[in-house]
mmCIF file of C-alpha atoms and ligand atoms in Angstrom:
data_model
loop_
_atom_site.group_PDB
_atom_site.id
_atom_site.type_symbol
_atom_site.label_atom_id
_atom_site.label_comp_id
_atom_site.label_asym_id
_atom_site.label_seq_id
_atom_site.Cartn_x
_atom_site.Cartn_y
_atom_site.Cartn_z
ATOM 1 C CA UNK R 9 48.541 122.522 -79.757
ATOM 2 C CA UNK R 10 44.893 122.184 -79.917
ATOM 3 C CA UNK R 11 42.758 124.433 -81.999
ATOM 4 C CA UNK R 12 40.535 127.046 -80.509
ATOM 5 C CA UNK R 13 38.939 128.603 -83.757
ATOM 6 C CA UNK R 14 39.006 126.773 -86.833
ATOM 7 C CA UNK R 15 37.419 127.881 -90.128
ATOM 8 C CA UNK R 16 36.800 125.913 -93.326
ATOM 9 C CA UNK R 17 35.710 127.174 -96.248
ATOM 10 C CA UNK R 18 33.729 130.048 -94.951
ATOM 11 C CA UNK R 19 31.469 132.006 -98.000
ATOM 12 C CA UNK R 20 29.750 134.972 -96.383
ATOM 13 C CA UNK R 21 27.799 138.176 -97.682
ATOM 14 C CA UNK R 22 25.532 141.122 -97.332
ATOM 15 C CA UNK R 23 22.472 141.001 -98.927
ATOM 16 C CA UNK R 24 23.244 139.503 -102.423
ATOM 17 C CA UNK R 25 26.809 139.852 -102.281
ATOM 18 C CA UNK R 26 29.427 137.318 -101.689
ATOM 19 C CA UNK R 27 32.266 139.068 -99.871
ATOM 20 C CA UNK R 28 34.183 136.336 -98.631
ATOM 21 C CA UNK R 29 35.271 133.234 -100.909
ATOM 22 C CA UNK R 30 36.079 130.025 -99.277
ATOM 23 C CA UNK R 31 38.182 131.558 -96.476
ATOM 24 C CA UNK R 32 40.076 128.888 -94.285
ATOM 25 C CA UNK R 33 42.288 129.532 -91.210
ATOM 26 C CA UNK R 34 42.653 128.302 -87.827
ATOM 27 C CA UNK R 35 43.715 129.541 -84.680
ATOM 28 C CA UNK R 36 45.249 127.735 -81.842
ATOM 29 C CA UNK R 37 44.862 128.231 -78.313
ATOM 30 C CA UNK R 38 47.516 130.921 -76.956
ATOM 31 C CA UNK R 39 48.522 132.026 -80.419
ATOM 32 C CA UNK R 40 48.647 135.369 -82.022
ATOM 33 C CA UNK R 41 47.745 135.304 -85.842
ATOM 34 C CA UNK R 42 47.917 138.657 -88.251
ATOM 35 C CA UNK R 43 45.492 139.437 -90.602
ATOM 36 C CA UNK R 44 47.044 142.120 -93.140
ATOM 37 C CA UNK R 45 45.402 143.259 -96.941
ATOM 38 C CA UNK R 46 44.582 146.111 -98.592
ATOM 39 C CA UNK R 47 41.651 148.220 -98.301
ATOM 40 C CA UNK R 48 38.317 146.994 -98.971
ATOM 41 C CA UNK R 49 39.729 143.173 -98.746
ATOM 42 C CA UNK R 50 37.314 141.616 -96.254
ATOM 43 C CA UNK R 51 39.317 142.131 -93.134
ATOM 44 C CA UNK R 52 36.647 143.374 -91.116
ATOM 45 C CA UNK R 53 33.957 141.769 -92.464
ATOM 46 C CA UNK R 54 35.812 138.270 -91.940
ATOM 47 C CA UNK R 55 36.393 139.610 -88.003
ATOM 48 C CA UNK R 56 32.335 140.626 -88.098
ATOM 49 C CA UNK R 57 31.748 137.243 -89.391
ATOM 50 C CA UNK R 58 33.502 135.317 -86.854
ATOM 51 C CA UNK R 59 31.615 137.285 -84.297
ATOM 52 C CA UNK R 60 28.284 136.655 -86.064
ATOM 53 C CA UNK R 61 27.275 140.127 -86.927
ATOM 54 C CA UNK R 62 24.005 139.687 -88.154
ATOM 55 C CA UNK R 63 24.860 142.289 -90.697
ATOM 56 C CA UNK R 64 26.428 139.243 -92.657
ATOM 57 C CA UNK R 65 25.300 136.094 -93.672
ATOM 58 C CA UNK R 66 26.970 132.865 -94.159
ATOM 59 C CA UNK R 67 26.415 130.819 -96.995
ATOM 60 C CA UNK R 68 29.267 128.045 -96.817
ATOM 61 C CA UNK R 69 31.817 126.676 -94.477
ATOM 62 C CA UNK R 70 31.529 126.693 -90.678
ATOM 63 C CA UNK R 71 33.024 128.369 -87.878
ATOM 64 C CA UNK R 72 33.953 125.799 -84.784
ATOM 65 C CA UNK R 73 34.996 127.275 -81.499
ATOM 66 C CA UNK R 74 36.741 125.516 -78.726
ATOM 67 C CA UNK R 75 35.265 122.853 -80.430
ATOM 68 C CA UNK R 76 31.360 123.673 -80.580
ATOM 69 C CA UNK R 77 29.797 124.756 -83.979
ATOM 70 C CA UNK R 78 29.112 128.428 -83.756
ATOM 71 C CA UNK R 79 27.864 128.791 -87.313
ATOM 72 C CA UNK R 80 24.422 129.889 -86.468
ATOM 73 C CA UNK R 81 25.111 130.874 -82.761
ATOM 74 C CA UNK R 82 24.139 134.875 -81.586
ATOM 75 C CA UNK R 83 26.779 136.829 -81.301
ATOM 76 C CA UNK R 84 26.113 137.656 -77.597
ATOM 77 C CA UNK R 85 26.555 133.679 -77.208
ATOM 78 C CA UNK R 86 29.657 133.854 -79.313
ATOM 79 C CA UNK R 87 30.865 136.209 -76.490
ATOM 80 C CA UNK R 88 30.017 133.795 -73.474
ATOM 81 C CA UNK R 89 31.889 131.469 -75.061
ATOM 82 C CA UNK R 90 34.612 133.371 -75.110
ATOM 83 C CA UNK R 91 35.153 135.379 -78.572
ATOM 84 C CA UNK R 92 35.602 138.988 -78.393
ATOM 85 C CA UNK R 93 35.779 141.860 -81.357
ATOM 86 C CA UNK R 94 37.232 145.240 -80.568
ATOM 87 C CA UNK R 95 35.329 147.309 -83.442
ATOM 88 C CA UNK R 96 37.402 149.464 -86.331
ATOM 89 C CA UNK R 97 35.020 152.327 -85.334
ATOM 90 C CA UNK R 98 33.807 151.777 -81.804
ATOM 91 C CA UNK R 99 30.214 153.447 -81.374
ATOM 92 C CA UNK R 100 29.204 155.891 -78.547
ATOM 93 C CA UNK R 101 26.380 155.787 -75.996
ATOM 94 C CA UNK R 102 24.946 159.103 -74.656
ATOM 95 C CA UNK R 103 23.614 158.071 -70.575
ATOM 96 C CA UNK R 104 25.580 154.405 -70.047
ATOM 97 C CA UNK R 105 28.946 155.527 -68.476
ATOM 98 C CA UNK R 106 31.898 153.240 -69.728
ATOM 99 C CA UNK R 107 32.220 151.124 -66.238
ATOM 100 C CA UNK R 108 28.159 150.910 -66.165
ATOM 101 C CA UNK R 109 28.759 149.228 -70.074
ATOM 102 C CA UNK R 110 32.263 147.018 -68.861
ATOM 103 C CA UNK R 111 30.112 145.727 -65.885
ATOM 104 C CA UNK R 112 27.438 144.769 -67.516
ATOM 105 C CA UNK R 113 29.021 143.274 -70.144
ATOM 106 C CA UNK R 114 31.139 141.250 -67.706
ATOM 107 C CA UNK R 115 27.790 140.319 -66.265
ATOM 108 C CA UNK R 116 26.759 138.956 -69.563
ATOM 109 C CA UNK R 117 29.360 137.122 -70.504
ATOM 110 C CA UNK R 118 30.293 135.360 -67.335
ATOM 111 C CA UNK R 119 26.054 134.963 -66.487
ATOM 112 C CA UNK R 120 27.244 135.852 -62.774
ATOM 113 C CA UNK R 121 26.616 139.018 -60.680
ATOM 114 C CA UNK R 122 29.922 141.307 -59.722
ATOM 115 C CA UNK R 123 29.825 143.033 -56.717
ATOM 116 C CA UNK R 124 30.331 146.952 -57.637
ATOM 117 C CA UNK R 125 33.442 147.180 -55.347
ATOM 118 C CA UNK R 126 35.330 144.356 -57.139
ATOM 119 C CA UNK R 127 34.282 145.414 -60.034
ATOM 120 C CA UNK R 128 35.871 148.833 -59.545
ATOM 121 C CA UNK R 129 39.689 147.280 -58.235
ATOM 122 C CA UNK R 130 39.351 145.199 -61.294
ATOM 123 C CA UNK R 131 38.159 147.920 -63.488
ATOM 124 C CA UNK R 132 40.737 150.975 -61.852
ATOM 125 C CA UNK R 133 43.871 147.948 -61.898
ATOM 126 C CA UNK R 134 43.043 147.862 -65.986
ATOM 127 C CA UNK R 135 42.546 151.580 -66.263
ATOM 128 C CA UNK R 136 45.741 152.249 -64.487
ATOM 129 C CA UNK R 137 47.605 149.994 -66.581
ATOM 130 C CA UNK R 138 46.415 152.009 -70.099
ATOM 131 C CA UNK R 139 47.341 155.490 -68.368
ATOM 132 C CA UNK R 140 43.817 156.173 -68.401
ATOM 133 C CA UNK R 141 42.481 158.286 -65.546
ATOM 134 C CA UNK R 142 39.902 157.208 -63.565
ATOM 135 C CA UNK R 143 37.619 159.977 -64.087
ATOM 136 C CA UNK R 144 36.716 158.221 -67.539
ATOM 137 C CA UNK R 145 34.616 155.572 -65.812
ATOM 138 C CA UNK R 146 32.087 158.207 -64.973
ATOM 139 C CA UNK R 147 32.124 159.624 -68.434
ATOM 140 C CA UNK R 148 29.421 158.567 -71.177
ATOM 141 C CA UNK R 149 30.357 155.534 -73.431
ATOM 142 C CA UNK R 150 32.944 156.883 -76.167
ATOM 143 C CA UNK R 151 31.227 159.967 -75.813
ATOM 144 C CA UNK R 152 33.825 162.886 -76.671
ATOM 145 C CA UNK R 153 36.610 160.437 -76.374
ATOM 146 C CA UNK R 154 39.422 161.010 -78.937
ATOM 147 C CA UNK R 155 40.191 158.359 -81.604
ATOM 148 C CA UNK R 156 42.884 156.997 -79.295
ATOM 149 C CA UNK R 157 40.538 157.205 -75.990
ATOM 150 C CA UNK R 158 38.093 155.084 -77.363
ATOM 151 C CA UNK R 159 40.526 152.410 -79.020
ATOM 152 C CA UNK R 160 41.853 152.225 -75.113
ATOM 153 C CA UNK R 161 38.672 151.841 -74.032
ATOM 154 C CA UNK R 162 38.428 148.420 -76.340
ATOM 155 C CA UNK R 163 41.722 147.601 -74.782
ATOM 156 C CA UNK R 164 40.126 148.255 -71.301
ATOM 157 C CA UNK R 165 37.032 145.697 -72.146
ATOM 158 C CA UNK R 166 39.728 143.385 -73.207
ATOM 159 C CA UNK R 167 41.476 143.423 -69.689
ATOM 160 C CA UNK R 168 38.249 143.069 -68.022
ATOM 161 C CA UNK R 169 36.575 140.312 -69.852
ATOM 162 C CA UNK R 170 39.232 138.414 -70.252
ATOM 163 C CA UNK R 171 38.056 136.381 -73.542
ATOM 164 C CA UNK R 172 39.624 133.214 -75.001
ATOM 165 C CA UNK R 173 40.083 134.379 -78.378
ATOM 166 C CA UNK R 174 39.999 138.595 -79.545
ATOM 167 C CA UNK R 175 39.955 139.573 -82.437
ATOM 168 C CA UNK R 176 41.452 143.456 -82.581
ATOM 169 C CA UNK R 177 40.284 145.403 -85.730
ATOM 170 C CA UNK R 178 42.945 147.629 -86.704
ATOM 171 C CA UNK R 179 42.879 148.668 -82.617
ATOM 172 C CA UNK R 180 45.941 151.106 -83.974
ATOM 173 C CA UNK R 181 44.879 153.166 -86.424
ATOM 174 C CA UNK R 182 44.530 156.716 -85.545
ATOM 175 C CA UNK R 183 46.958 156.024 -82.464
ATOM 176 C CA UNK R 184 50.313 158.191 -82.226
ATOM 177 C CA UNK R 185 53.273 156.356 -80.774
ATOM 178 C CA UNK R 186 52.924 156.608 -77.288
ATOM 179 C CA UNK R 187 49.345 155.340 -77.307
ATOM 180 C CA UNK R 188 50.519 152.643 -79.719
ATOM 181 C CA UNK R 189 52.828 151.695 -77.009
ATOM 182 C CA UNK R 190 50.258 151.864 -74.143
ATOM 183 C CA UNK R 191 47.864 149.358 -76.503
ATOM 184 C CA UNK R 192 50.323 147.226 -77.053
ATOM 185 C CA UNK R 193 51.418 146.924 -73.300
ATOM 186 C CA UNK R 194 47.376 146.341 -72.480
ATOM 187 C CA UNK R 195 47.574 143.676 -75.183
ATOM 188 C CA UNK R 196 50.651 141.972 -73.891
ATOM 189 C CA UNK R 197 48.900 142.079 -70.330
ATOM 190 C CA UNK R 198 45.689 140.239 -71.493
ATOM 191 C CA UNK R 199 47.900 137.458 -73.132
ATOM 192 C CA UNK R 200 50.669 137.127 -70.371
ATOM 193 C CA UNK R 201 47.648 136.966 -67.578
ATOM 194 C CA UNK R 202 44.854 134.760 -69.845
ATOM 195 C CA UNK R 203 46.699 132.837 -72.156
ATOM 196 C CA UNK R 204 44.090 133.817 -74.724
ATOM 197 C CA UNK R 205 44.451 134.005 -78.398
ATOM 198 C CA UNK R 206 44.766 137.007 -80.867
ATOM 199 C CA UNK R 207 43.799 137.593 -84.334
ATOM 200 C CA UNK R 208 45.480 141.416 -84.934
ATOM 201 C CA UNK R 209 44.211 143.145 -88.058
ATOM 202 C CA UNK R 210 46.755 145.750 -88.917
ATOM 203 C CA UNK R 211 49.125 147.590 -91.179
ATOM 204 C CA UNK R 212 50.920 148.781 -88.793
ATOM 205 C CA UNK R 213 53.891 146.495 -87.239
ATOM 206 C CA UNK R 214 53.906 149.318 -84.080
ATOM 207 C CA UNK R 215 51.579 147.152 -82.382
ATOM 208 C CA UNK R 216 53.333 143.567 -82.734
ATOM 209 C CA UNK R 217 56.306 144.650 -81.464
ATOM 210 C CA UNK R 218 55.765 143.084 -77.836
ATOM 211 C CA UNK R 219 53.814 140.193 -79.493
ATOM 212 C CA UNK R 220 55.198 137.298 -80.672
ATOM 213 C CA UNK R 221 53.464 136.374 -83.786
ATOM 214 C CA UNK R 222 52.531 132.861 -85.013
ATOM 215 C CA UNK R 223 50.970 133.331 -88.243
ATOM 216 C CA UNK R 224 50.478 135.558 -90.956
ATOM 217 C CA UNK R 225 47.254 135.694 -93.096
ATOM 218 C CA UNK R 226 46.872 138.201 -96.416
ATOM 219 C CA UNK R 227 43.479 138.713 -97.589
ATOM 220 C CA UNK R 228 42.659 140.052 -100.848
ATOM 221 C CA UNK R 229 39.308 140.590 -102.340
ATOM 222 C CA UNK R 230 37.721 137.981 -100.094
ATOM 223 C CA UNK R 231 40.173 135.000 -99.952
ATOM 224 C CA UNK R 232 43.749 133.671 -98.295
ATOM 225 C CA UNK R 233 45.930 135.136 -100.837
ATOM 226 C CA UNK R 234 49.497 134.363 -98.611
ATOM 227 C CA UNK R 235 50.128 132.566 -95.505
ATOM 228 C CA UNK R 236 53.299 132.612 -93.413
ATOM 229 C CA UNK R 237 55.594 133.236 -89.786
ATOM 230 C CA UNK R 238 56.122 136.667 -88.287
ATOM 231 C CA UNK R 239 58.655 137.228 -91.432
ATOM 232 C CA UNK R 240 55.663 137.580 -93.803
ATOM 233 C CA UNK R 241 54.602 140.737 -91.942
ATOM 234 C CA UNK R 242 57.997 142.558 -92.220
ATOM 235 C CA UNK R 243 58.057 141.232 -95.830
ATOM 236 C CA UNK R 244 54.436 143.286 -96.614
ATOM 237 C CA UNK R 245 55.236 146.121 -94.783
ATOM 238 C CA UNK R 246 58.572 146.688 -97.126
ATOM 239 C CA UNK R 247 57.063 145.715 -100.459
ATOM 240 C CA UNK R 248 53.171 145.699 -100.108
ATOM 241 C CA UNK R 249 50.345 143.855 -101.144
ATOM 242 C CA UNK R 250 50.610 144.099 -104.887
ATOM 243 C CA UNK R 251 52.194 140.621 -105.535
ATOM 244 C CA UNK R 252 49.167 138.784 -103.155
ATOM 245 C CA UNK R 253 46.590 140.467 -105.275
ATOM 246 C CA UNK R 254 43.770 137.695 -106.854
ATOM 247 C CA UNK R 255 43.683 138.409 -110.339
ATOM 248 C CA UNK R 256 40.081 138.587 -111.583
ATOM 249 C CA UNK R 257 38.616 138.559 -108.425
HETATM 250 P P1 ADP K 20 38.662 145.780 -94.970
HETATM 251 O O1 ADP K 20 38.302 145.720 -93.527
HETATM 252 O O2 ADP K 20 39.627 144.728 -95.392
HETATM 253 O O3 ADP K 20 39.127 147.121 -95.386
HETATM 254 P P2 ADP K 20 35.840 145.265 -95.347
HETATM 255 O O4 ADP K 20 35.678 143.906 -94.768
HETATM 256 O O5 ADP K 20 35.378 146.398 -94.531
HETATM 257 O O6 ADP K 20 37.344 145.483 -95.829
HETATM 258 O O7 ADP K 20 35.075 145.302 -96.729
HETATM 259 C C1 ADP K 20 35.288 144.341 -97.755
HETATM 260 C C2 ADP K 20 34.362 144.612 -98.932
HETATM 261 O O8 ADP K 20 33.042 144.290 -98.551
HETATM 262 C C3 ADP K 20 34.330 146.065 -99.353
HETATM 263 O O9 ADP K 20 34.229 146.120 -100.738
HETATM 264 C C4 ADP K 20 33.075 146.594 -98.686
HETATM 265 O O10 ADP K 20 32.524 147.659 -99.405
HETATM 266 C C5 ADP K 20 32.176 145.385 -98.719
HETATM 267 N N1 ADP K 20 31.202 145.366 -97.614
HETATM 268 C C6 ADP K 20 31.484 145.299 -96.294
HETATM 269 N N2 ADP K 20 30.359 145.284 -95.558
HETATM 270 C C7 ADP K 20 29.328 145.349 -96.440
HETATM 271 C C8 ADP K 20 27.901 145.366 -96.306
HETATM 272 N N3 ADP K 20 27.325 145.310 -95.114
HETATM 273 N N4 ADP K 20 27.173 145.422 -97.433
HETATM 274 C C9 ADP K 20 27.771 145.461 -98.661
HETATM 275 N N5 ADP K 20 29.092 145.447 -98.841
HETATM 276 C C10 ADP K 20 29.871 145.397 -97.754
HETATM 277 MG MG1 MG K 21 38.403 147.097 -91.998
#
């Protein structure tokens, strides 16, 4: 299997501060790969860093994509290439409605104009498929949505831009069951109909259930602490991170 994202020795920080420590991983195409670890262990940041957040900088290591160097790309060139981050805390924008903000970020991805009508059958097919009613196309971005309304909405921009690699950022926090279940089914969707990859960052082992999961990856304070199967999930979910932990880090 060929890679799609591979890492090597990736340093990164804010400002001053190192925050990730010579992190290696790869990703092949069509996989799903977990990212578990404690609070405050560079999950996010490594998923922000992938993405090229300029809120980070990298200092070390590169990041290849479907074989191009993306190191120093944009991130809004990351995402024509095909890399997508759902957010931990997705923002809200007051006076862009939520299929205004999906079609124009189809439009910028893809570099093509989308005629409004197919836009709509492809955006109202999605919506349909996340119980969502349709009346939240019209509504302002995020705006007054509920935790779980906007972590749909992610799921939503998922189905509709269709990337070759997501990365979810704890997409299930916050979630009760049902929703859990209605994620996970838009999650399954974008993988049975794309064939794209996954990085999940989670604790909670709701959301893999219709997933088959390649690889495991614990981070703690910065750095691969564990790697393993599907197996290494159940094992952190009964007996925690402790063991992983870097000492002196
Ligand atoms: P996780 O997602 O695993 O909970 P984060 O990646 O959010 O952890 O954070 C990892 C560490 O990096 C934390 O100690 C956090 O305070 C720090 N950190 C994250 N972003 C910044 C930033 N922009 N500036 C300074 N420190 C940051
Ligand atoms: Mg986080």
């Amino acid at each position: 299997m060929s890679e799609l994202l591979y890492i090597e020795n990736l340093t990164a920080g804010a400002e001053e501060t190192e925050l990730l420590h010579g992190v290696s991983l790869s990703v092949g195409e069509g996989e799903t790969h977990v990212v578990m670890g404690h609070n405050g262990a560079g999950k996010s940041t490594l998923g922000s860093v992938i993405m090229g957040s300029p809120e980070y900088k990298v200092t070390g290591g590169n990041i290849v994509f479907n074989g191009e160097d993306i190191t120093e790309l944009s991130a809004d060139k990351r995402a024509r290439l095909g890399l997508f981050l759902s957010f931990q805390n997705p923002i809200e924008i007051a006076g862009i409605t939520l299929a205004e903000f999906l079609r124009n970020a189809l439009e910028q991805v893809t570099g093509k104009r989308i005629k409004l009508w197919d836009f709509k059958k492809k955006l109202y097919a999605a919506m349909e498929l996340l119980d969502m009613d349709k009346s939240y196309a019209d509504r302002d971005l995020n705006v007054g949505f509920s935790g779980g309304e906007k972590k749909k909405a992610e799921i939503l921009q998922l189905l509709i831009l269709e990337p070759k690699l997501a990365i979810l950022d704890e997409t299930d926090s916050g979630l009760d069951v049902d929703a859990v279940k209605t994620v996970s089914k838009g999650i399954d969707e974008y993988k049975k109909r794309t064939g794209g990859a996954l990085i999940v960052i989670t604790h909670n082992t709701k959301i893999l259930e219709a997933l088959s999961v390649d690889k495991t990856h614990i981070l703690s304070a910065g750095k691969i602490a564990a790697e393993g199967g599907a197996e290494l999930v159940d094992d952190v979910t009964k007996n925690g991170f402790e063991r992983f932990s870097q000492q002196g880090a």
